[in-house]
Amino acid sequence: MYAAQRCTNMHQLLPTHALFITTGLHRSTYAVSKLLTFTALSNRGDLSYAALLFAQIHTPNSFTYNTLIRAYSNSPHPHLSLHYFNLMLKDDAVWPNNHTFPFVLVACANADCMLSGMQIHNWVLKCGLGSSDSHVKTALIRFYLGCNVLENARKVFDEITDLDVVQCNVLMTGYIQLGLAGEGLSVFQDMLVSGIEPDEFCVTTALTACADLGALSQGKWIHEYVKKREGLVADAFVGTALVDMYVKCGCIDAAVEVFESMPGRSVCSWAAMIGGFALHGYARKAVDCLERMQVEDGLRPDGVALLGVLTACNHAGLQKEGQFLLDNMEARHGIAPKHEHYSCMVDLLCKAGQLEKALELIRRMPMKPLASVWGALLSGCRNHNNVDLAEVAVKEILLIEKGDRAEEDGAYVQLSNIYLAAGKCEDAGRIRKKIGDRGLKKTAGCSMIDVDGVVNEFVSGDVSHPHIANIHAMLELVSLYAIHKR
């Protein structure tokens, strides 16, 4: 048994298993559970071998069932987690417990088994764990969020009488991931009113919501709250979230101030600052950060940081610097360029009017280009009215296996516009007909602005805003002023 606990890879485990068989230890459920734990849960284990081990156990207990349920829940085959749960239910000698349900619910969400998950919820209530075990309650919230059933997730959350910080963060994160940052921020505000002290994860999530909303006033308030909590001030995740929030709310100077005062900066912190400089047009500062992060903090940039620098070069039209960075990423920084790096460079070349060079770069890519890369070339063709290359780009986008429907629809729309700009009305009409046959509907544009601490959302074509008349009157005045100045 002790040999099983000392195993670090499958090569060591196999002779240990053989020893178990020759000494009769394989008949002991407790002994075999040690082998099962390693093979099922270790990064160096083998889940298929774990399933074979389980099949040889004469009297499996709840621990062995739970081990495989847990292992398969986050595997490429989450339905097998449900298989072992069903075996457990058929075994009269064992009963699901508080260690079983959280991972079964994860499996239901990952396997897209909504109905099974709701049945598990009934089991939870039947076992009396719906109101007594915090891990199970948290798992239920995660399950419904994972299935995009917000109403049920909120209902479970609201029925919890002893809310903890983890449950609040799970709900906040779920709202934000589903594009409902405002609701996520409301959860944060409610937990403060309830007297629940947020940890660094909750604060980071709340700042992410502020960044998504452009809610500067709320973000500043959270910053003041962070300053009063010594543990939060020193946290790299919180500091990085503050930098990101100020960047996305348009306050680059505040972002720099937070960044420079951080006691411990990570690669993510530098990537956020580089992205901020790129977004606000400070390309040279973004490029300088590559050397600064190595000199000041002894950190090497990752792919995200390098993409930020490439983006900065793109925005500023620094073609030579961008090309040099892409060509030397692996040699100087140990990072092989990925699709997103090539897409950015293709876009940079297209903006410089060098469409042929962009096509050459795509042809030289060491991997098969994704739709995003061809999409960058297509956008360049639209800006420079290059019909021939646009047709090539659209053809490649449509040839990509398992292509994104939205990418394909966007490609057709752009090609139609390119034809129109080139005076090829017949070709444009043909593409427009194809767009109509596909039933394409354009998603309405949406923008948000923070005014006096209140986030106002505007959707294209929507006239429901309470101050719509005043807004239109002001826009009219601005228009008249602009005309007069011209």
Short mmCIF file of C-alpha atoms in Angstrom, two decimals:
data_model
loop_
_atom_site.label_atom_id
_atom_site.label_comp_id
_atom_site.label_asym_id
_atom_site.label_seq_id
_atom_site.Cartn_x
_atom_site.Cartn_y
_atom_site.Cartn_z
CA MET A 1 0.00 0.00 0.00
CA TYR A 2 2.82 2.39 0.84
CA ALA A 3 4.40 1.60 -2.54
CA ALA A 4 1.17 2.69 -4.22
CA GLN A 5 1.27 6.00 -2.37
CA ARG A 6 4.85 6.62 -3.57
CA CYS A 7 4.06 6.08 -7.28
CA THR A 8 4.77 9.10 -9.47
CA ASN A 9 4.01 7.58 -12.90
CA MET A 10 2.40 4.57 -14.54
CA HIS A 11 5.73 2.79 -15.04
CA GLN A 12 6.15 2.65 -11.26
CA LEU A 13 2.53 1.71 -10.66
CA LEU A 14 2.42 -1.36 -12.92
CA PRO A 15 4.91 -3.45 -10.91
CA THR A 16 3.18 -2.29 -7.72
CA HIS A 17 -0.13 -3.55 -9.06
CA ALA A 18 1.55 -6.85 -9.98
CA LEU A 19 2.86 -7.10 -6.42
CA PHE A 20 -0.67 -6.54 -5.10
CA ILE A 21 -1.93 -9.45 -7.22
CA THR A 22 0.83 -11.87 -6.14
CA THR A 23 0.39 -11.04 -2.45
CA GLY A 24 -3.41 -11.03 -2.48
CA LEU A 25 -3.71 -7.31 -1.69
CA HIS A 26 -5.82 -6.86 -4.81
CA ARG A 27 -8.73 -8.33 -2.85
CA SER A 28 -8.60 -5.42 -0.43
CA THR A 29 -10.82 -2.54 -1.52
CA TYR A 30 -8.82 -0.16 0.67
CA ALA A 31 -5.51 -1.21 -0.91
CA VAL A 32 -6.78 -1.02 -4.49
CA SER A 33 -8.33 2.39 -3.79
CA LYS A 34 -4.79 3.74 -3.43
CA LEU A 35 -3.95 2.58 -6.95
CA LEU A 36 -7.31 3.84 -8.19
CA THR A 37 -6.75 7.33 -6.76
CA PHE A 38 -3.43 7.73 -8.57
CA THR A 39 -4.55 6.31 -11.92
CA ALA A 40 -7.83 8.30 -11.93
CA LEU A 41 -6.84 11.67 -10.48
CA SER A 42 -3.11 12.16 -11.10
CA ASN A 43 -1.92 14.06 -14.17
CA ARG A 44 0.47 11.16 -14.74
CA GLY A 45 -2.18 8.49 -14.28
CA ASP A 46 -4.35 6.66 -16.79
CA LEU A 47 -8.12 6.94 -16.51
CA SER A 48 -8.74 3.90 -18.73
CA TYR A 49 -6.51 1.84 -16.43
CA ALA A 50 -8.45 3.21 -13.45
CA ALA A 51 -11.69 1.92 -15.01
CA LEU A 52 -10.11 -1.54 -15.36
CA LEU A 53 -9.01 -1.44 -11.71
CA PHE A 54 -12.51 -0.49 -10.61
CA ALA A 55 -14.02 -3.39 -12.59
CA GLN A 56 -11.86 -5.82 -10.58
CA ILE A 57 -12.99 -4.53 -7.17
CA HIS A 58 -15.36 -7.10 -5.63
CA THR A 59 -16.97 -4.75 -3.12
CA PRO A 60 -16.58 -1.13 -4.24
CA ASN A 61 -17.34 1.50 -1.59
CA SER A 62 -18.51 5.10 -1.88
CA PHE A 63 -14.90 6.31 -2.03
CA THR A 64 -14.07 4.23 -5.12
CA TYR A 65 -17.31 5.22 -6.86
CA ASN A 66 -16.71 8.89 -6.05
CA THR A 67 -13.14 8.71 -7.33
CA LEU A 68 -14.23 7.65 -10.83
CA ILE A 69 -17.24 9.98 -10.82
CA ARG A 70 -14.90 12.86 -10.02
CA ALA A 71 -12.26 11.82 -12.55
CA TYR A 72 -14.66 11.49 -15.47
CA SER A 73 -16.67 14.63 -14.63
CA ASN A 74 -14.01 16.94 -16.13
CA SER A 75 -12.70 14.47 -18.70
CA PRO A 76 -13.48 14.41 -22.44
CA HIS A 77 -16.11 11.75 -21.55
CA PRO A 78 -18.25 13.26 -18.76
CA HIS A 79 -21.14 10.89 -19.57
CA LEU A 80 -19.06 8.09 -18.02
CA SER A 81 -19.27 9.96 -14.72
CA LEU A 82 -23.04 9.54 -14.93
CA HIS A 83 -22.52 5.86 -15.79
CA TYR A 84 -20.65 5.25 -12.53
CA PHE A 85 -23.25 7.28 -10.62
CA ASN A 86 -25.97 4.99 -11.99
CA LEU A 87 -23.92 1.94 -10.99
CA MET A 88 -23.67 3.42 -7.52
CA LEU A 89 -27.45 3.81 -7.32
CA LYS A 90 -27.90 0.15 -8.25
CA ASP A 91 -25.45 -0.98 -5.54
CA ASP A 92 -27.46 -1.65 -2.35
CA ALA A 93 -24.29 -1.51 -0.23
CA VAL A 94 -23.49 2.16 -0.91
CA TRP A 95 -25.34 5.47 -1.04
CA PRO A 96 -24.45 8.80 -2.70
CA ASN A 97 -23.07 11.39 -0.26
CA ASN A 98 -21.94 15.02 -0.20
CA HIS A 99 -18.75 14.05 -2.08
CA THR A 100 -20.76 12.46 -4.90
CA PHE A 101 -23.21 15.15 -6.00
CA PRO A 102 -20.85 18.10 -6.74
CA PHE A 103 -18.93 16.09 -9.35
CA VAL A 104 -22.03 14.45 -10.82
CA LEU A 105 -23.47 17.93 -11.36
CA VAL A 106 -20.22 19.03 -13.04
CA ALA A 107 -20.55 16.03 -15.35
CA CYS A 108 -24.16 16.93 -16.19
CA ALA A 109 -23.14 20.47 -17.15
CA ASN A 110 -20.15 19.28 -19.20
CA ALA A 111 -22.19 16.58 -20.94
CA ASP A 112 -25.05 19.01 -21.58
CA CYS A 113 -27.43 16.72 -19.67
CA MET A 114 -29.90 19.25 -18.33
CA LEU A 115 -32.60 16.71 -17.49
CA SER A 116 -30.17 14.42 -15.65
CA GLY A 117 -28.90 17.38 -13.67
CA MET A 118 -32.40 18.30 -12.57
CA GLN A 119 -32.95 14.69 -11.49
CA ILE A 120 -29.71 14.92 -9.48
CA HIS A 121 -31.10 18.09 -7.89
CA ASN A 122 -34.10 16.04 -6.74
CA TRP A 123 -31.73 13.43 -5.31
CA VAL A 124 -29.93 16.17 -3.41
CA LEU A 125 -33.20 17.31 -1.86
CA LYS A 126 -34.15 13.72 -1.09
CA CYS A 127 -30.85 13.19 0.74
CA GLY A 128 -31.33 16.40 2.74
CA LEU A 129 -28.18 18.00 1.35
CA GLY A 130 -29.94 20.88 -0.43
CA SER A 131 -29.92 23.00 2.69
CA SER A 132 -27.09 21.57 4.76
CA ASP A 133 -23.99 21.18 2.56
CA SER A 134 -22.39 24.32 1.12
CA HIS A 135 -20.35 22.41 -1.51
CA VAL A 136 -23.47 20.77 -2.91
CA LYS A 137 -25.35 24.09 -2.99
CA THR A 138 -22.44 25.73 -4.80
CA ALA A 139 -22.36 22.85 -7.29
CA LEU A 140 -26.07 23.31 -8.00
CA ILE A 141 -25.52 27.00 -8.80
CA ARG A 142 -22.59 26.10 -11.07
CA PHE A 143 -24.65 23.43 -12.83
CA TYR A 144 -27.55 25.74 -13.70
CA LEU A 145 -25.16 28.50 -14.80
CA GLY A 146 -23.28 25.99 -16.96
CA CYS A 147 -26.60 25.08 -18.60
CA ASN A 148 -27.48 28.79 -19.04
CA VAL A 149 -30.56 28.43 -16.82
CA LEU A 150 -30.09 31.65 -14.86
CA GLU A 151 -33.52 31.58 -13.26
CA ASN A 152 -32.85 28.25 -11.54
CA ALA A 153 -29.32 29.28 -10.54
CA ARG A 154 -30.67 32.44 -8.93
CA LYS A 155 -33.46 30.49 -7.22
CA VAL A 156 -30.96 28.08 -5.63
CA PHE A 157 -28.80 31.04 -4.60
CA ASP A 158 -31.71 32.97 -3.05
CA GLU A 159 -32.84 29.91 -1.06
CA ILE A 160 -29.46 29.63 0.71
CA THR A 161 -29.82 31.05 4.22
CA ASP A 162 -26.12 30.99 5.07
CA LEU A 163 -24.48 32.38 1.94
CA ASP A 164 -20.69 32.29 1.74
CA VAL A 165 -18.19 34.17 -0.37
CA VAL A 166 -17.64 31.25 -2.76
CA GLN A 167 -21.32 31.01 -3.70
CA CYS A 168 -21.47 34.76 -4.31
CA ASN A 169 -18.41 34.62 -6.55
CA VAL A 170 -19.77 31.66 -8.52
CA LEU A 171 -23.01 33.53 -9.29
CA MET A 172 -21.15 36.76 -10.12
CA THR A 173 -18.79 34.94 -12.47
CA GLY A 174 -21.69 33.14 -14.15
CA TYR A 175 -23.54 36.38 -14.80
CA ILE A 176 -20.43 38.01 -16.28
CA GLN A 177 -19.64 35.03 -18.53
CA LEU A 178 -23.19 35.18 -19.87
CA GLY A 179 -22.89 38.89 -20.67
CA LEU A 180 -24.84 40.13 -17.64
CA ALA A 181 -22.13 42.11 -15.87
CA GLY A 182 -24.69 44.48 -14.33
CA GLU A 183 -26.40 41.64 -12.49
CA GLY A 184 -23.00 40.32 -11.39
CA LEU A 185 -22.12 43.71 -9.92
CA SER A 186 -25.47 43.78 -8.09
CA VAL A 187 -24.60 40.47 -6.41
CA PHE A 188 -21.35 42.04 -5.17
CA GLN A 189 -23.21 45.04 -3.78
CA ASP A 190 -25.79 42.80 -2.10
CA MET A 191 -23.12 40.69 -0.41
CA LEU A 192 -21.52 43.81 1.05
CA VAL A 193 -24.91 44.90 2.41
CA SER A 194 -25.37 41.41 3.89
CA GLY A 195 -22.08 41.69 5.76
CA ILE A 196 -20.22 39.06 3.71
CA GLU A 197 -16.59 40.13 3.37
CA PRO A 198 -15.39 39.59 -0.22
CA ASP A 199 -12.10 37.84 -0.80
CA GLU A 200 -9.60 38.61 -3.54
CA PHE A 201 -11.51 36.45 -6.05
CA CYS A 202 -14.79 38.29 -5.44
CA VAL A 203 -13.13 41.70 -5.72
CA THR A 204 -11.41 40.66 -8.95
CA THR A 205 -14.73 39.45 -10.37
CA ALA A 206 -16.49 42.69 -9.38
CA LEU A 207 -13.76 44.75 -11.05
CA THR A 208 -14.15 42.62 -14.19
CA ALA A 209 -17.86 43.50 -14.17
CA CYS A 210 -16.99 47.21 -13.86
CA ALA A 211 -14.56 46.88 -16.77
CA ASP A 212 -17.17 45.18 -18.95
CA LEU A 213 -19.76 47.84 -18.12
CA GLY A 214 -17.46 50.83 -18.23
CA ALA A 215 -18.72 51.55 -14.71
CA LEU A 216 -15.92 53.87 -13.59
CA SER A 217 -17.68 55.21 -10.48
CA GLN A 218 -18.27 51.73 -9.06
CA GLY A 219 -14.74 50.71 -10.01
CA LYS A 220 -13.28 53.68 -8.13
CA TRP A 221 -15.39 52.81 -5.09
CA ILE A 222 -14.08 49.24 -5.13
CA HIS A 223 -10.54 50.64 -5.43
CA GLU A 224 -11.08 52.69 -2.29
CA TYR A 225 -12.42 49.57 -0.57
CA VAL A 226 -9.29 47.64 -1.63
CA LYS A 227 -7.04 50.32 -0.10
CA LYS A 228 -8.67 49.72 3.29
CA ARG A 229 -7.96 45.98 3.14
CA GLU A 230 -4.23 45.35 3.51
CA GLY A 231 -4.41 41.80 2.16
CA LEU A 232 -6.15 42.95 -1.01
CA VAL A 233 -3.71 45.77 -1.75
CA ALA A 234 -0.83 43.31 -2.09
CA ASP A 235 -2.76 40.79 -4.22
CA ALA A 236 -1.48 40.59 -7.82
CA PHE A 237 -4.86 39.46 -9.18
CA VAL A 238 -6.67 42.42 -7.62
CA GLY A 239 -4.00 44.84 -8.83
CA THR A 240 -4.19 43.43 -12.36
CA ALA A 241 -8.01 43.69 -12.31
CA LEU A 242 -7.73 47.33 -11.23
CA VAL A 243 -5.34 48.06 -14.11
CA ASP A 244 -7.71 46.37 -16.56
CA MET A 245 -10.74 48.23 -15.15
CA TYR A 246 -9.12 51.65 -15.44
CA VAL A 247 -7.85 50.85 -18.95
CA LYS A 248 -11.30 49.82 -20.20
CA CYS A 249 -12.94 52.79 -18.51
CA GLY A 250 -10.60 55.15 -20.39
CA CYS A 251 -8.37 56.15 -17.45
CA ILE A 252 -4.91 55.12 -18.66
CA ASP A 253 -3.11 57.42 -16.17
CA ALA A 254 -4.92 55.79 -13.23
CA ALA A 255 -4.08 52.37 -14.66
CA VAL A 256 -0.38 53.28 -14.86
CA GLU A 257 -0.47 54.63 -11.28
CA VAL A 258 -1.94 51.37 -9.96
CA PHE A 259 0.49 49.30 -12.02
CA GLU A 260 3.59 51.18 -10.89
CA SER A 261 2.55 50.92 -7.23
CA MET A 262 1.90 47.16 -7.29
CA PRO A 263 4.22 45.40 -4.80
CA GLY A 264 4.31 42.20 -6.82
CA ARG A 265 3.59 42.13 -10.55
CA SER A 266 2.94 38.96 -12.54
CA VAL A 267 3.14 38.27 -16.27
CA CYS A 268 -0.64 38.84 -16.35
CA SER A 269 -0.14 42.28 -14.77
CA TRP A 270 2.34 43.25 -17.47
CA ALA A 271 0.06 41.86 -20.17
CA ALA A 272 -2.81 44.00 -18.84
CA MET A 273 -0.63 47.12 -18.87
CA ILE A 274 0.70 46.35 -22.35
CA GLY A 275 -2.87 45.84 -23.56
CA GLY A 276 -3.81 49.17 -21.99
CA PHE A 277 -1.01 51.02 -23.76
CA ALA A 278 -2.04 49.35 -27.02
CA LEU A 279 -5.69 50.31 -26.57
CA HIS A 280 -4.86 53.94 -25.82
CA GLY A 281 -2.34 54.39 -28.66
CA TYR A 282 0.92 54.32 -26.66
CA ALA A 283 2.66 51.80 -28.91
CA ARG A 284 6.24 52.70 -27.92
CA LYS A 285 5.42 52.29 -24.24
CA ALA A 286 3.90 48.87 -24.97
CA VAL A 287 7.06 47.81 -26.82
CA ASP A 288 9.26 49.12 -23.99
CA CYS A 289 7.35 46.94 -21.51
CA LEU A 290 8.88 43.81 -23.05
CA GLU A 291 12.32 44.85 -21.82
CA ARG A 292 11.05 46.43 -18.60
CA MET A 293 9.30 43.30 -17.38
CA GLN A 294 12.49 41.29 -17.78
CA VAL A 295 14.79 43.92 -16.23
CA GLU A 296 12.54 45.08 -13.38
CA ASP A 297 10.72 41.87 -12.43
CA GLY A 298 12.77 39.10 -14.06
CA LEU A 299 9.74 37.92 -16.05
CA ARG A 300 9.55 36.60 -19.59
CA PRO A 301 6.51 37.64 -21.66
CA ASP A 302 3.90 35.05 -22.50
CA GLY A 303 1.80 34.80 -25.66
CA VAL A 304 -0.81 37.24 -24.33
CA ALA A 305 1.77 39.94 -23.57
CA LEU A 306 3.39 39.51 -26.99
CA LEU A 307 -0.02 39.73 -28.65
CA GLY A 308 -0.58 43.00 -26.79
CA VAL A 309 2.65 44.42 -28.21
CA LEU A 310 1.72 43.26 -31.71
CA THR A 311 -1.69 44.90 -31.28
CA ALA A 312 0.03 48.13 -30.24
CA CYS A 313 2.20 47.98 -33.35
CA ASN A 314 -0.94 47.35 -35.39
CA HIS A 315 -2.76 50.38 -33.99
CA ALA A 316 0.26 52.63 -34.53
CA GLY A 317 1.21 51.25 -37.95
CA LEU A 318 4.65 50.09 -36.74
CA GLN A 319 5.11 47.50 -39.47
CA LYS A 320 8.87 46.90 -39.06
CA GLU A 321 8.63 46.52 -35.30
CA GLY A 322 5.65 44.17 -35.59
CA GLN A 323 7.31 42.02 -38.25
CA PHE A 324 10.54 41.84 -36.22
CA LEU A 325 8.63 40.74 -33.11
CA LEU A 326 6.69 38.04 -34.98
CA ASP A 327 9.81 36.70 -36.71
CA ASN A 328 11.78 36.52 -33.45
CA MET A 329 9.12 35.46 -30.94
CA GLU A 330 10.36 31.90 -30.59
CA ALA A 331 14.09 32.69 -30.70
CA ARG A 332 14.00 35.61 -28.24
CA HIS A 333 11.06 34.78 -26.01
CA GLY A 334 10.55 31.03 -26.40
CA ILE A 335 6.96 31.50 -27.61
CA ALA A 336 5.84 30.02 -30.93
CA PRO A 337 3.42 32.36 -32.77
CA LYS A 338 -0.20 31.22 -32.76
CA HIS A 339 -3.16 32.08 -34.98
CA GLU A 340 -3.94 35.25 -33.07
CA HIS A 341 -0.39 36.57 -33.56
CA TYR A 342 -0.54 35.89 -37.30
CA SER A 343 -4.02 37.47 -37.53
CA CYS A 344 -2.70 40.63 -35.93
CA MET A 345 0.30 40.80 -38.28
CA VAL A 346 -1.88 40.14 -41.32
CA ASP A 347 -4.13 43.00 -40.23
CA LEU A 348 -1.09 45.26 -39.79
CA LEU A 349 0.19 44.46 -43.28
CA CYS A 350 -3.27 45.02 -44.77
CA LYS A 351 -3.58 48.43 -43.11
CA ALA A 352 -0.26 49.33 -44.74
CA GLY A 353 -1.77 48.33 -48.09
CA GLN A 354 0.55 45.32 -48.47
CA LEU A 355 -2.13 42.73 -49.20
CA GLU A 356 0.16 40.47 -51.23
CA LYS A 357 2.66 40.34 -48.38
CA ALA A 358 -0.19 39.49 -46.03
CA LEU A 359 -1.20 36.61 -48.30
CA GLU A 360 2.42 35.40 -48.45
CA LEU A 361 2.57 35.42 -44.64
CA ILE A 362 -0.63 33.35 -44.45
CA ARG A 363 0.78 30.84 -46.95
CA ARG A 364 3.96 30.52 -44.84
CA MET A 365 2.12 29.80 -41.58
CA PRO A 366 3.28 26.52 -39.99
CA MET A 367 -0.34 25.59 -39.18
CA LYS A 368 -3.57 25.64 -41.18
CA PRO A 369 -4.95 29.20 -40.99
CA LEU A 370 -8.22 29.63 -39.12
CA ALA A 371 -11.10 31.83 -40.27
CA SER A 372 -9.81 34.68 -38.08
CA VAL A 373 -6.62 34.91 -40.18
CA TRP A 374 -8.48 34.93 -43.50
CA GLY A 375 -10.98 37.35 -41.96
CA ALA A 376 -8.16 39.82 -41.28
CA LEU A 377 -7.15 39.63 -44.96
CA LEU A 378 -10.79 40.04 -46.04
CA SER A 379 -11.12 43.22 -43.96
CA GLY A 380 -8.00 44.56 -45.65
CA CYS A 381 -9.47 43.76 -49.05
CA ARG A 382 -12.59 45.73 -48.14
CA ASN A 383 -10.53 48.78 -47.14
CA HIS A 384 -8.46 48.66 -50.34
CA ASN A 385 -11.18 47.40 -52.73
CA ASN A 386 -9.22 44.32 -53.76
CA VAL A 387 -11.88 42.03 -55.24
CA ASP A 388 -9.58 39.18 -56.35
CA LEU A 389 -8.00 38.60 -52.93
CA ALA A 390 -11.37 39.06 -51.23
CA GLU A 391 -12.74 36.15 -53.27
CA VAL A 392 -9.73 34.05 -52.23
CA ALA A 393 -10.24 34.89 -48.56
CA VAL A 394 -13.97 34.09 -48.62
CA LYS A 395 -13.34 30.81 -50.43
CA GLU A 396 -10.82 29.77 -47.75
CA ILE A 397 -13.18 30.75 -44.92
CA LEU A 398 -15.94 28.59 -46.41
CA LEU A 399 -13.54 25.65 -46.87
CA ILE A 400 -12.57 25.53 -43.21
CA GLU A 401 -14.02 22.42 -41.56
CA LYS A 402 -16.51 23.05 -38.79
CA GLY A 403 -16.45 26.72 -39.69
CA ASP A 404 -18.21 29.25 -37.51
CA ARG A 405 -21.59 30.20 -39.02
CA ALA A 406 -21.13 33.79 -37.84
CA GLU A 407 -17.72 33.95 -39.55
CA GLU A 408 -19.23 32.68 -42.79
CA ASP A 409 -22.14 35.12 -42.65
CA GLY A 410 -19.75 38.00 -41.96
CA ALA A 411 -17.59 36.94 -44.91
CA TYR A 412 -20.58 37.01 -47.27
CA VAL A 413 -21.63 40.47 -46.05
CA GLN A 414 -18.12 41.86 -46.52
CA LEU A 415 -17.77 40.31 -49.99
CA SER A 416 -21.10 41.83 -51.02
CA ASN A 417 -19.95 45.27 -49.87
CA ILE A 418 -16.63 44.86 -51.71
CA TYR A 419 -18.49 43.99 -54.92
CA LEU A 420 -20.71 47.06 -54.52
CA ALA A 421 -17.71 49.34 -53.93
CA ALA A 422 -16.09 47.96 -57.09
CA GLY A 423 -19.26 48.53 -59.10
CA LYS A 424 -19.96 44.81 -59.54
CA CYS A 425 -23.66 45.10 -58.77
CA GLU A 426 -24.58 41.77 -60.36
CA ASP A 427 -22.09 39.86 -58.17
CA ALA A 428 -23.22 41.82 -55.12
CA GLY A 429 -26.85 40.91 -55.87
CA ARG A 430 -25.92 37.24 -56.16
CA ILE A 431 -24.24 37.30 -52.74
CA ARG A 432 -27.15 39.25 -51.23
CA LYS A 433 -29.54 36.56 -52.45
CA LYS A 434 -27.36 33.89 -50.85
CA ILE A 435 -27.38 35.89 -47.60
CA GLY A 436 -31.19 36.02 -47.74
CA ASP A 437 -31.41 32.27 -48.39
CA ARG A 438 -29.26 31.63 -45.29
CA GLY A 439 -31.68 33.67 -43.16
CA LEU A 440 -28.95 35.97 -41.90
CA LYS A 441 -30.03 38.52 -39.31
CA LYS A 442 -27.62 41.21 -38.19
CA THR A 443 -27.12 41.48 -34.42
CA ALA A 444 -28.14 44.92 -33.17
CA GLY A 445 -25.27 47.13 -32.06
CA CYS A 446 -25.02 47.96 -28.37
CA SER A 447 -23.06 50.54 -26.38
CA MET A 448 -22.89 51.58 -22.72
CA ILE A 449 -21.85 54.73 -20.89
CA ASP A 450 -21.48 55.56 -17.18
CA VAL A 451 -23.18 58.84 -16.22
CA ASP A 452 -23.13 59.91 -12.55
CA GLY A 453 -22.54 56.33 -11.41
CA VAL A 454 -25.40 54.89 -13.49
CA VAL A 455 -24.63 52.65 -16.46
CA ASN A 456 -26.83 53.51 -19.45
CA GLU A 457 -27.23 50.92 -22.23
CA PHE A 458 -28.20 51.80 -25.80
CA VAL A 459 -29.22 49.22 -28.41
CA SER A 460 -29.51 50.15 -32.07
CA GLY A 461 -33.12 50.98 -32.95
CA ASP A 462 -34.30 50.96 -29.33
CA VAL A 463 -36.20 54.07 -28.19
CA SER A 464 -37.14 52.92 -24.68
CA HIS A 465 -34.58 55.01 -22.76
CA PRO A 466 -36.46 57.34 -20.34
CA HIS A 467 -34.48 60.37 -21.55
CA ILE A 468 -34.58 59.56 -25.27
CA ALA A 469 -36.20 62.90 -26.21
CA ASN A 470 -33.52 64.92 -24.39
CA ILE A 471 -30.78 62.75 -25.89
CA HIS A 472 -32.06 63.34 -29.43
CA ALA A 473 -32.39 67.08 -28.74
CA MET A 474 -28.77 67.24 -27.53
CA LEU A 475 -27.52 65.24 -30.53
CA GLU A 476 -29.35 67.69 -32.79
CA LEU A 477 -27.63 70.62 -31.07
CA VAL A 478 -24.22 68.95 -31.39
CA SER A 479 -24.91 68.31 -35.09
CA LEU A 480 -25.91 71.92 -35.72
CA TYR A 481 -22.82 73.13 -33.83
CA ALA A 482 -20.57 70.91 -35.94
CA ILE A 483 -22.17 72.16 -39.16
CA HIS A 484 -21.80 75.77 -38.02
CA LYS A 485 -18.10 75.27 -37.15
CA ARG A 486 -17.45 73.77 -40.61
#
